[in-house]
PDB file of C-alpha atoms and ligand atoms in Angstrom:
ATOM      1  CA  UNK A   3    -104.709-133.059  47.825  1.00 95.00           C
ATOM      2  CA  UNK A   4    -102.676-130.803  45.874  1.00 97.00           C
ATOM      3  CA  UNK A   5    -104.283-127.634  44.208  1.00 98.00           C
ATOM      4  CA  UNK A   6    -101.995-125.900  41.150  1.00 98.00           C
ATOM      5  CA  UNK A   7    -103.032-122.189  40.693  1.00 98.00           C
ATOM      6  CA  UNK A   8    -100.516-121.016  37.437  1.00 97.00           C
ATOM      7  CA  UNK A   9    -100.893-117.809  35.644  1.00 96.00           C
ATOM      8  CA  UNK A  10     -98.915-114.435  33.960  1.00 94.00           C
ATOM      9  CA  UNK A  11     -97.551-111.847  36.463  1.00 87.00           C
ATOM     10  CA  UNK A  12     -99.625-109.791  38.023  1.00 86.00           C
ATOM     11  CA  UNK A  13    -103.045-111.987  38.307  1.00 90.00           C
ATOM     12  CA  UNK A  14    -103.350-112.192  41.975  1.00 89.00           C
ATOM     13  CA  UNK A  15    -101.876-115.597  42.148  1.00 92.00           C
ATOM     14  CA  UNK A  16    -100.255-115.126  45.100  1.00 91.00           C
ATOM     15  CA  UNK A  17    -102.530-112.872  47.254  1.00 93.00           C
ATOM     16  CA  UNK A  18    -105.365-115.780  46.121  1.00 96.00           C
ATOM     17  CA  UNK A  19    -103.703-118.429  46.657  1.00 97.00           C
ATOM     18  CA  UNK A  20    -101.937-117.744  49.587  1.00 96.00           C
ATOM     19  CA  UNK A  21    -105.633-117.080  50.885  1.00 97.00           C
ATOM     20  CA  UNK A  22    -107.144-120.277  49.667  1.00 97.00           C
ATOM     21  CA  UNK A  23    -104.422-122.340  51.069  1.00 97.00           C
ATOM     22  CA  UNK A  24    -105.520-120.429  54.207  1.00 96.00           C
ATOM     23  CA  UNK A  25    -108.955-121.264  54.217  1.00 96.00           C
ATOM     24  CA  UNK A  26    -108.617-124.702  53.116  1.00 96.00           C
ATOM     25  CA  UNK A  27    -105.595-125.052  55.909  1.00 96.00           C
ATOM     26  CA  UNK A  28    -103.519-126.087  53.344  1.00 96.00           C
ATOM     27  CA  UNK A  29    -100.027-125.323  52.628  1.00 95.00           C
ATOM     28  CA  UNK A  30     -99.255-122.515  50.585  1.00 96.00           C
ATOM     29  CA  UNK A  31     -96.112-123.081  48.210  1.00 96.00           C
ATOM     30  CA  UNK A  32     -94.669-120.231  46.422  1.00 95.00           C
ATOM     31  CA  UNK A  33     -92.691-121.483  43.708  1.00 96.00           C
ATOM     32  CA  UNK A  34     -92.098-117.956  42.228  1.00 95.00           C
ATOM     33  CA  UNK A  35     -90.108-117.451  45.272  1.00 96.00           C
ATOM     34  CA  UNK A  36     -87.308-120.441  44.790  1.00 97.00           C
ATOM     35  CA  UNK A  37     -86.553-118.734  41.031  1.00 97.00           C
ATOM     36  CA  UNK A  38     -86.170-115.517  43.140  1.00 97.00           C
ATOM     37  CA  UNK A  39     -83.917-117.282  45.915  1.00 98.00           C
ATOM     38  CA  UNK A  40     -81.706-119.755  43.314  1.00 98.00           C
ATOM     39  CA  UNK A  41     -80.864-115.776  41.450  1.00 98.00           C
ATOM     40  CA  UNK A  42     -80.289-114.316  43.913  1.00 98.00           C
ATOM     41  CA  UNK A  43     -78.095-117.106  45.380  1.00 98.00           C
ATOM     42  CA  UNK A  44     -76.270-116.797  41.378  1.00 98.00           C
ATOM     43  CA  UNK A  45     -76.250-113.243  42.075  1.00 98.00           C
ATOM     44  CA  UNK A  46     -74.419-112.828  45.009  1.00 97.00           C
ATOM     45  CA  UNK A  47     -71.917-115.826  44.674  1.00 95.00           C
ATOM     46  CA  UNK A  48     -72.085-116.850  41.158  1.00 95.00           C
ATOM     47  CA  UNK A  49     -71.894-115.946  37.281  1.00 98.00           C
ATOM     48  CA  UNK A  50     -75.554-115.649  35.735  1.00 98.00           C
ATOM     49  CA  UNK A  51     -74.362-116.140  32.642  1.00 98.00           C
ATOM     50  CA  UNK A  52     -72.658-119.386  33.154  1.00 97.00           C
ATOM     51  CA  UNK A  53     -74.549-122.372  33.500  1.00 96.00           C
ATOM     52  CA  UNK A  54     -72.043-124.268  35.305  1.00 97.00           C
ATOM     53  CA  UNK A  55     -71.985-121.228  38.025  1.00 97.00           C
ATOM     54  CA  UNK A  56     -75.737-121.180  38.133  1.00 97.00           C
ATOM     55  CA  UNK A  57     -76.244-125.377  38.978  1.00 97.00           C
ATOM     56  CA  UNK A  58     -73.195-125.271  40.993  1.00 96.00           C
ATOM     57  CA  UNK A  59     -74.995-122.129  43.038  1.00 97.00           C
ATOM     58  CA  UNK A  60     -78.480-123.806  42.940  1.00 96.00           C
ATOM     59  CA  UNK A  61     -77.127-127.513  43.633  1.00 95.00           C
ATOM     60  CA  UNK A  62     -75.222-126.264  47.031  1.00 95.00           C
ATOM     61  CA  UNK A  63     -78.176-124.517  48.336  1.00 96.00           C
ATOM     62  CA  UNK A  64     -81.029-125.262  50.411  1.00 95.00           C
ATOM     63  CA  UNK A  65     -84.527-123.258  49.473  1.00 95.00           C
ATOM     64  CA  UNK A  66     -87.001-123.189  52.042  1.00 94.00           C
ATOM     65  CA  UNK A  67     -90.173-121.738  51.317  1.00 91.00           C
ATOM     66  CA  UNK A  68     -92.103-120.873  54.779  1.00 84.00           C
ATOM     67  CA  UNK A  69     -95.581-119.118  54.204  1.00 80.00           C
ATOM     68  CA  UNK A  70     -94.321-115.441  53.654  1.00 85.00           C
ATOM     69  CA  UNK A  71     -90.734-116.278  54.447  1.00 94.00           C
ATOM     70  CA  UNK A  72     -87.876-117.753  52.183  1.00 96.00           C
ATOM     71  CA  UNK A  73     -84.470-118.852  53.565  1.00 97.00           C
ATOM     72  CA  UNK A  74     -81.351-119.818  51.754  1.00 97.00           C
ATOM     73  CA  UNK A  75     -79.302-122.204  53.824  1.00 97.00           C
ATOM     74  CA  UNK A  76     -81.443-121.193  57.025  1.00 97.00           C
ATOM     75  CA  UNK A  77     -81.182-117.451  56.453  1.00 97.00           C
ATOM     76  CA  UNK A  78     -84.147-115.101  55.662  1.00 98.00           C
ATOM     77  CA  UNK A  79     -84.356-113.910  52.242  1.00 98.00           C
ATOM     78  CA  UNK A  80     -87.508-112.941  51.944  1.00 97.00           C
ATOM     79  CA  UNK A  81     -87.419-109.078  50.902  1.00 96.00           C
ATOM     80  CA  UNK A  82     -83.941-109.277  49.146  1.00 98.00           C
ATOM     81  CA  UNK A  83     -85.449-111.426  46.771  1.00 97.00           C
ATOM     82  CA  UNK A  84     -88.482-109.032  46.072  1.00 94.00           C
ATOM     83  CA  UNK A  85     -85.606-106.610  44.078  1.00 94.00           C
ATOM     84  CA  UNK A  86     -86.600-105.303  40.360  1.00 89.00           C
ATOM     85  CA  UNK A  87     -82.912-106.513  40.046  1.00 96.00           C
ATOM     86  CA  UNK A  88     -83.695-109.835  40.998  1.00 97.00           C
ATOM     87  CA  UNK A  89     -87.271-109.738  39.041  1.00 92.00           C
ATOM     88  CA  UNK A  90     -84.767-108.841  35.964  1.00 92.00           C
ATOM     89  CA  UNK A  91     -81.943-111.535  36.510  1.00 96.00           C
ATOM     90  CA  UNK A  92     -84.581-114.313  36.509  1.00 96.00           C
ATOM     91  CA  UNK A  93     -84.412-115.622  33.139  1.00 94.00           C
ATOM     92  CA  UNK A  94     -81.250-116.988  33.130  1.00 97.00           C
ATOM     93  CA  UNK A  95     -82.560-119.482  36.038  1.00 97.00           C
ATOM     94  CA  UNK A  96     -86.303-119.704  35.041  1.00 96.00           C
ATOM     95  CA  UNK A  97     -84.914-120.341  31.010  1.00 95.00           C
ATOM     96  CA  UNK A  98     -81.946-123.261  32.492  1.00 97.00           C
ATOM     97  CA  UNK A  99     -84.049-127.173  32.074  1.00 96.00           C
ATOM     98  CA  UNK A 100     -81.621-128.076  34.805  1.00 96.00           C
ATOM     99  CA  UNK A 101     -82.118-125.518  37.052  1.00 97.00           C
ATOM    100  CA  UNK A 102     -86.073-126.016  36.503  1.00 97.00           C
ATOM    101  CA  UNK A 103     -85.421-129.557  37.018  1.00 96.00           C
ATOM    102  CA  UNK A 104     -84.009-129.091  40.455  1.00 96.00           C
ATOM    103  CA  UNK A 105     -86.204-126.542  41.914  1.00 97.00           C
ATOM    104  CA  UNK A 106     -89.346-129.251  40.719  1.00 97.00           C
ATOM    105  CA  UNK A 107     -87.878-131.573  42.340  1.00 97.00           C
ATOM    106  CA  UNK A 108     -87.432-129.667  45.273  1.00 95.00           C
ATOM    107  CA  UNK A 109     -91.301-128.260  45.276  1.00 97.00           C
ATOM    108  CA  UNK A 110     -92.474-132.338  44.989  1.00 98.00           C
ATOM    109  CA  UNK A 111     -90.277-132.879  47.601  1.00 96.00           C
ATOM    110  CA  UNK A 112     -92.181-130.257  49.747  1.00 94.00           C
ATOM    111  CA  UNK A 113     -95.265-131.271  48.365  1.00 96.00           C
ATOM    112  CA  UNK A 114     -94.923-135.075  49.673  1.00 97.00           C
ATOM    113  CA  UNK A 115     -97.762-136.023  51.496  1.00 96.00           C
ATOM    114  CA  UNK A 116     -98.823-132.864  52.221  1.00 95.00           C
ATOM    115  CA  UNK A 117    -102.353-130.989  51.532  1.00 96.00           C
ATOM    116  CA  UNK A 118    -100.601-127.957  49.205  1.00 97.00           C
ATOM    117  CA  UNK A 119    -101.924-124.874  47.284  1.00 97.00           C
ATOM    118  CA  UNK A 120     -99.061-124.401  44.842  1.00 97.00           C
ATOM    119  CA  UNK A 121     -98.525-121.072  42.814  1.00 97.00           C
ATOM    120  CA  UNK A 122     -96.220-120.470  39.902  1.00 96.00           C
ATOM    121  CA  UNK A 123     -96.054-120.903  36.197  1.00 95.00           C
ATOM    122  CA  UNK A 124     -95.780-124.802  35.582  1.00 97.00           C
ATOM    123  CA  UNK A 125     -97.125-126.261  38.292  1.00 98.00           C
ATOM    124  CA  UNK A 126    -100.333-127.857  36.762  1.00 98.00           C
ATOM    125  CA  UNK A 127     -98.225-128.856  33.228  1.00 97.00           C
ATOM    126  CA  UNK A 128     -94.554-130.027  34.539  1.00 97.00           C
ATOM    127  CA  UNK A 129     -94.525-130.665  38.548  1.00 98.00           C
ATOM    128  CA  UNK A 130     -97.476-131.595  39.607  1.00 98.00           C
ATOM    129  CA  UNK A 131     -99.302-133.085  36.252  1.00 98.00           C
ATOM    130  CA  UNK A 132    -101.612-135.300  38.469  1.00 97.00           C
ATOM    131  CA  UNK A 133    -102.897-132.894  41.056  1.00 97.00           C
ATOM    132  CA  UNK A 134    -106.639-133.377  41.945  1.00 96.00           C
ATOM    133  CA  UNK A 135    -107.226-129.864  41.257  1.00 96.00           C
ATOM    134  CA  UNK A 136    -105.922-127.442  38.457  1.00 97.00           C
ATOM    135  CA  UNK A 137    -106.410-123.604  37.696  1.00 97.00           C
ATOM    136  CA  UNK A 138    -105.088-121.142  35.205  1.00 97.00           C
ATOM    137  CA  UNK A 139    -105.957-117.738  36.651  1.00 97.00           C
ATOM    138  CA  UNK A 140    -105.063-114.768  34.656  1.00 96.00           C
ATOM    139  CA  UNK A 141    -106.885-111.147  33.604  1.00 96.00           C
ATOM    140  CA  UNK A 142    -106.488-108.664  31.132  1.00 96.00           C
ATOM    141  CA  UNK A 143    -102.668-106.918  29.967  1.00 96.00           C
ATOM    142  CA  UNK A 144    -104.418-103.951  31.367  1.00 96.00           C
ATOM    143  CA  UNK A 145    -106.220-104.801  34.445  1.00 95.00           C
ATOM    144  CA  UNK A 146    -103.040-106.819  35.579  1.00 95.00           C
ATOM    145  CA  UNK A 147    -100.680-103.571  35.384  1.00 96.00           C
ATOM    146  CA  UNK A 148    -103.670-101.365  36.746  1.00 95.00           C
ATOM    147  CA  UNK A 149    -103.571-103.361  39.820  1.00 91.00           C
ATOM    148  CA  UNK A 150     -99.476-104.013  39.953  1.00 90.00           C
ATOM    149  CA  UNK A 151     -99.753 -99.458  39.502  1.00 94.00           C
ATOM    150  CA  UNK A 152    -102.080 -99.285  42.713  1.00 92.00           C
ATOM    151  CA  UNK A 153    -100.048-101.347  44.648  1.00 88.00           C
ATOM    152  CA  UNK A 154     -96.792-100.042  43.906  1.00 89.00           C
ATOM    153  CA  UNK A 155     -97.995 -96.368  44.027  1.00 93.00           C
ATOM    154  CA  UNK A 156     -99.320 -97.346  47.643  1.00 93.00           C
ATOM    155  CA  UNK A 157     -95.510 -98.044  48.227  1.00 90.00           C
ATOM    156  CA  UNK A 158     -94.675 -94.525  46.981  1.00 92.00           C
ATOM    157  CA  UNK A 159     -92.903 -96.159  43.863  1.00 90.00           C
ATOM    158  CA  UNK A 160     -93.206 -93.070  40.949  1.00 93.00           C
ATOM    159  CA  UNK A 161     -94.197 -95.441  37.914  1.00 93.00           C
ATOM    160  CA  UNK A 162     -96.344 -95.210  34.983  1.00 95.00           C
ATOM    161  CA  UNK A 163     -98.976 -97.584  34.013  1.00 96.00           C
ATOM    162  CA  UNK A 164     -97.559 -98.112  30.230  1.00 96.00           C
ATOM    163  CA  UNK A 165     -93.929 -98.167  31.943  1.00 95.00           C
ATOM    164  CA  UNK A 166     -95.610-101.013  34.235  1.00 94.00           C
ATOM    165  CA  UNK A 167     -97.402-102.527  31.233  1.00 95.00           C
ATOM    166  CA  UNK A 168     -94.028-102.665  29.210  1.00 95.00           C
ATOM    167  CA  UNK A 169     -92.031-104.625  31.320  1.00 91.00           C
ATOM    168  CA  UNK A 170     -95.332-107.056  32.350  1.00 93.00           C
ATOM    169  CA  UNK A 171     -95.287-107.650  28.487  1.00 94.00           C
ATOM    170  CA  UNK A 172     -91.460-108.217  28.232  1.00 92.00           C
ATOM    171  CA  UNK A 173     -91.935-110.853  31.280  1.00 89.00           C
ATOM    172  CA  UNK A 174     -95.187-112.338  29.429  1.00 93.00           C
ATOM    173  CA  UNK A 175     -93.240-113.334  26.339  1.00 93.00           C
ATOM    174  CA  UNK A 176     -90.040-114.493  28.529  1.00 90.00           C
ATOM    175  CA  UNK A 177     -92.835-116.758  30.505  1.00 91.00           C
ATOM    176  CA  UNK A 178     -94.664-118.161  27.360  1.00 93.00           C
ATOM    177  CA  UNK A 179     -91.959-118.809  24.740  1.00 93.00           C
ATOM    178  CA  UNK A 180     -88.940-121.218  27.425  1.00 93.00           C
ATOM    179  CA  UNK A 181     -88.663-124.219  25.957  1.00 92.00           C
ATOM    180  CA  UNK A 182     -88.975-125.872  29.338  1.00 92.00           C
ATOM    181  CA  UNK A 183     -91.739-125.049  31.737  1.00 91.00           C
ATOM    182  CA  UNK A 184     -93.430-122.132  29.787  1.00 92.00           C
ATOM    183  CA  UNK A 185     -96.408-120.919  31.152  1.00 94.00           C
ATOM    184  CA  UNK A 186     -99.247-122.821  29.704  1.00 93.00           C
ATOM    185  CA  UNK A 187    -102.381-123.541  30.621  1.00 96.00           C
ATOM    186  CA  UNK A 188    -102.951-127.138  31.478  1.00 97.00           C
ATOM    187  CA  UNK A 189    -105.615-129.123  29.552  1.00 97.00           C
ATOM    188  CA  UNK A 190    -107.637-129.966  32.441  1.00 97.00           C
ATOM    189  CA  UNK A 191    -106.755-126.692  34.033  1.00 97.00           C
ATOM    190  CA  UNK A 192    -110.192-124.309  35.170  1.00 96.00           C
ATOM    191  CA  UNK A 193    -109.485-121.106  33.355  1.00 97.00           C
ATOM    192  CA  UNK A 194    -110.794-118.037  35.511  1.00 96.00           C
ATOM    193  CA  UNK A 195    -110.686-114.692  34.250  1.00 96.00           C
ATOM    194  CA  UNK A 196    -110.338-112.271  36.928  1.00 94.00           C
ATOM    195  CA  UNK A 197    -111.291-108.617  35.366  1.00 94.00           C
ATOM    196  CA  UNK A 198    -113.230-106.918  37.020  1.00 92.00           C
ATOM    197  CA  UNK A 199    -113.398-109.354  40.485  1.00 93.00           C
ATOM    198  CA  UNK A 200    -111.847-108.775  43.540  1.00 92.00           C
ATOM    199  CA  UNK A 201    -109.601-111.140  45.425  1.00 91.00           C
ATOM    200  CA  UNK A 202    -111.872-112.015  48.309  1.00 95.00           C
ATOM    201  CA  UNK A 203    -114.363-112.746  45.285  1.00 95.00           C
ATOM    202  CA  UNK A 204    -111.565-114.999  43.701  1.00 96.00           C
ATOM    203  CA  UNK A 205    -110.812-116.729  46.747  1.00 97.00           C
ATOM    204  CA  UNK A 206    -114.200-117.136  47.447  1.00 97.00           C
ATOM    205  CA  UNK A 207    -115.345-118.595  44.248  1.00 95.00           C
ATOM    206  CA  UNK A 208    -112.202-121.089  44.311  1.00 96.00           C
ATOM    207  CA  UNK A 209    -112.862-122.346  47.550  1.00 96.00           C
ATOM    208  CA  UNK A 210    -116.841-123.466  46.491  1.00 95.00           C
ATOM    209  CA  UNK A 211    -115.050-124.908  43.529  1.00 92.00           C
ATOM    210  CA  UNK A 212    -112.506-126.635  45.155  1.00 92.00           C
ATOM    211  CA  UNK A 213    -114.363-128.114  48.247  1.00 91.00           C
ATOM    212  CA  UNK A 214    -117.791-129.059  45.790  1.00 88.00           C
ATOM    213  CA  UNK A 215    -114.899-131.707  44.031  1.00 78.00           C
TER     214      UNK A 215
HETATM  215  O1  C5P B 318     -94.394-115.474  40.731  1.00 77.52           O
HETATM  216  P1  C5P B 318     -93.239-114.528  40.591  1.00 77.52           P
HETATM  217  O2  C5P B 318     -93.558-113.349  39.712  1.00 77.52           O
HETATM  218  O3  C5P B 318     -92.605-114.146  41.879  1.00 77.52           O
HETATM  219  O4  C5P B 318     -92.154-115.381  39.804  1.00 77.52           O
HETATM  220  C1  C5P B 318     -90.944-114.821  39.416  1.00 77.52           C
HETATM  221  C2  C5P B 318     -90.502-115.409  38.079  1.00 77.52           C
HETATM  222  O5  C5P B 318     -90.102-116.753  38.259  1.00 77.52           O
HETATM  223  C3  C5P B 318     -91.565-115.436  36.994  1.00 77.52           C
HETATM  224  O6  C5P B 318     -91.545-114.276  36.191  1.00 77.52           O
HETATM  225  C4  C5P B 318     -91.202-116.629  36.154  1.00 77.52           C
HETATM  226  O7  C5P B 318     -90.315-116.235  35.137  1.00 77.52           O
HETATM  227  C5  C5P B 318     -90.433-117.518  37.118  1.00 77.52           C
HETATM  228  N1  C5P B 318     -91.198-118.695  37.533  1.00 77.52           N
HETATM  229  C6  C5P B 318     -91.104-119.825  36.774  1.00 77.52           C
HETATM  230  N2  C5P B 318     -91.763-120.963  37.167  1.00 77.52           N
HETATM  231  C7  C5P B 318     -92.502-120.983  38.282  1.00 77.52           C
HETATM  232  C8  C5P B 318     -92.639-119.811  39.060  1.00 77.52           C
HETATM  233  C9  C5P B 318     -91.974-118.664  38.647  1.00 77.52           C
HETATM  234  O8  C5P B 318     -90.421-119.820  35.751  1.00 77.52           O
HETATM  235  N3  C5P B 318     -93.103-122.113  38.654  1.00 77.52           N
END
């Protein structure tokens, strides 16, 4: 069974899905993390300007996405990838069809016969259109960068809600307008609005839903 869970930055995808896929003892695929890898891959070796550099780059690597940990070509990524660099370089991958058609490919290809809870932007609308289970989770502008401020304050990061809120909106627009793979919320997607909830209550509530099907 596969189980899409697609939504804006900074709506608990990840924590919740991570934690339903636990539950369920499913595997969790972060797709969020292969844009990270392929830039970073660009990044260190490539032009991200130049879309022959940037298939070339993503074409001759291997992503691996391992629970928490992601390897390029068998080495751990994981927190170089996590960069506000990287976070700012990934539109010229996430915005490239053929870059988005590789990494899909790559995320069915991990998907095969497996029982997967897959997070990301597209993957109720563009790879996985007939998975047996679909959500769009997503909460307010303002709730999203409240809880992206408490975490990162936590880390010791000096950052202002509004500066917080101002580059969640810049990624918002980047994530709804691409002409491939924009975020979009599938038509027989579950909408769940998460203001207001906390995680353990998301995960909680998607599990009922999920295992009542
Ligand atoms: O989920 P995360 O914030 O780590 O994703 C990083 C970026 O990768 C997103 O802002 C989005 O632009 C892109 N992405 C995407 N399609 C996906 C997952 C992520 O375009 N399926």
């Amino acid at each position: 069974m596969i189980v899409t869970i697609d939504g804006p930055a900074g709506a608990g995808k990840s924590t919740v899905a991570r934690g339903l896929a636990a539950r369920l003892g499913y595997l969790f695929l972060d797709t969020g993390a292969m844009y990270r890898a392929a830039t970073y891959a660009v990044m260190q070796s490539g032009d991200l300007k130049e879309q022959k550099s940037r298939i070339m780059v993503t074409n001759g690597i291997q992503i691996d996405v391992q629970g928490n940990t992601v390897l390029i070509n068998g080495n751990d990524v994981s927190s170089l990838i996590r960069t506000a660099e990287v976070t700012r370089n990934i539109h010229f991958l996430a915005d490239d069809p053929l870059v988005r058609s590789r990494l899909v490919k790559r995320q069915r290809a991990i998907a095969r016969g497996q029982n997967v809870v897959t997070e990301g932007r597209d993957q109720g609308t563009v790879a996985f259109p007939d998975a047996e289970f679909k959500i769009f989770l997503t909460a307010s502008p303002e709730e999203r960068a409240r809880r992206r401020h408490t975490e990162r304050s936590a880390l010791g990061e000096e950052i202002t809600i509004d500066e917080i809120l101002a580059s969640q909106n810049i990624r918002d627009k980047q994530d709804e307008t691409r002409t491939v793979g924009a975020l979009q919320k599938a038509a027989d997607a579950l909408e769940v609005v998460t203001d207001g909830m906390t995680i353990e209550n998301v995960i909680a509530l998607l599990e009922k839903i999920v295992l009542k099907k």
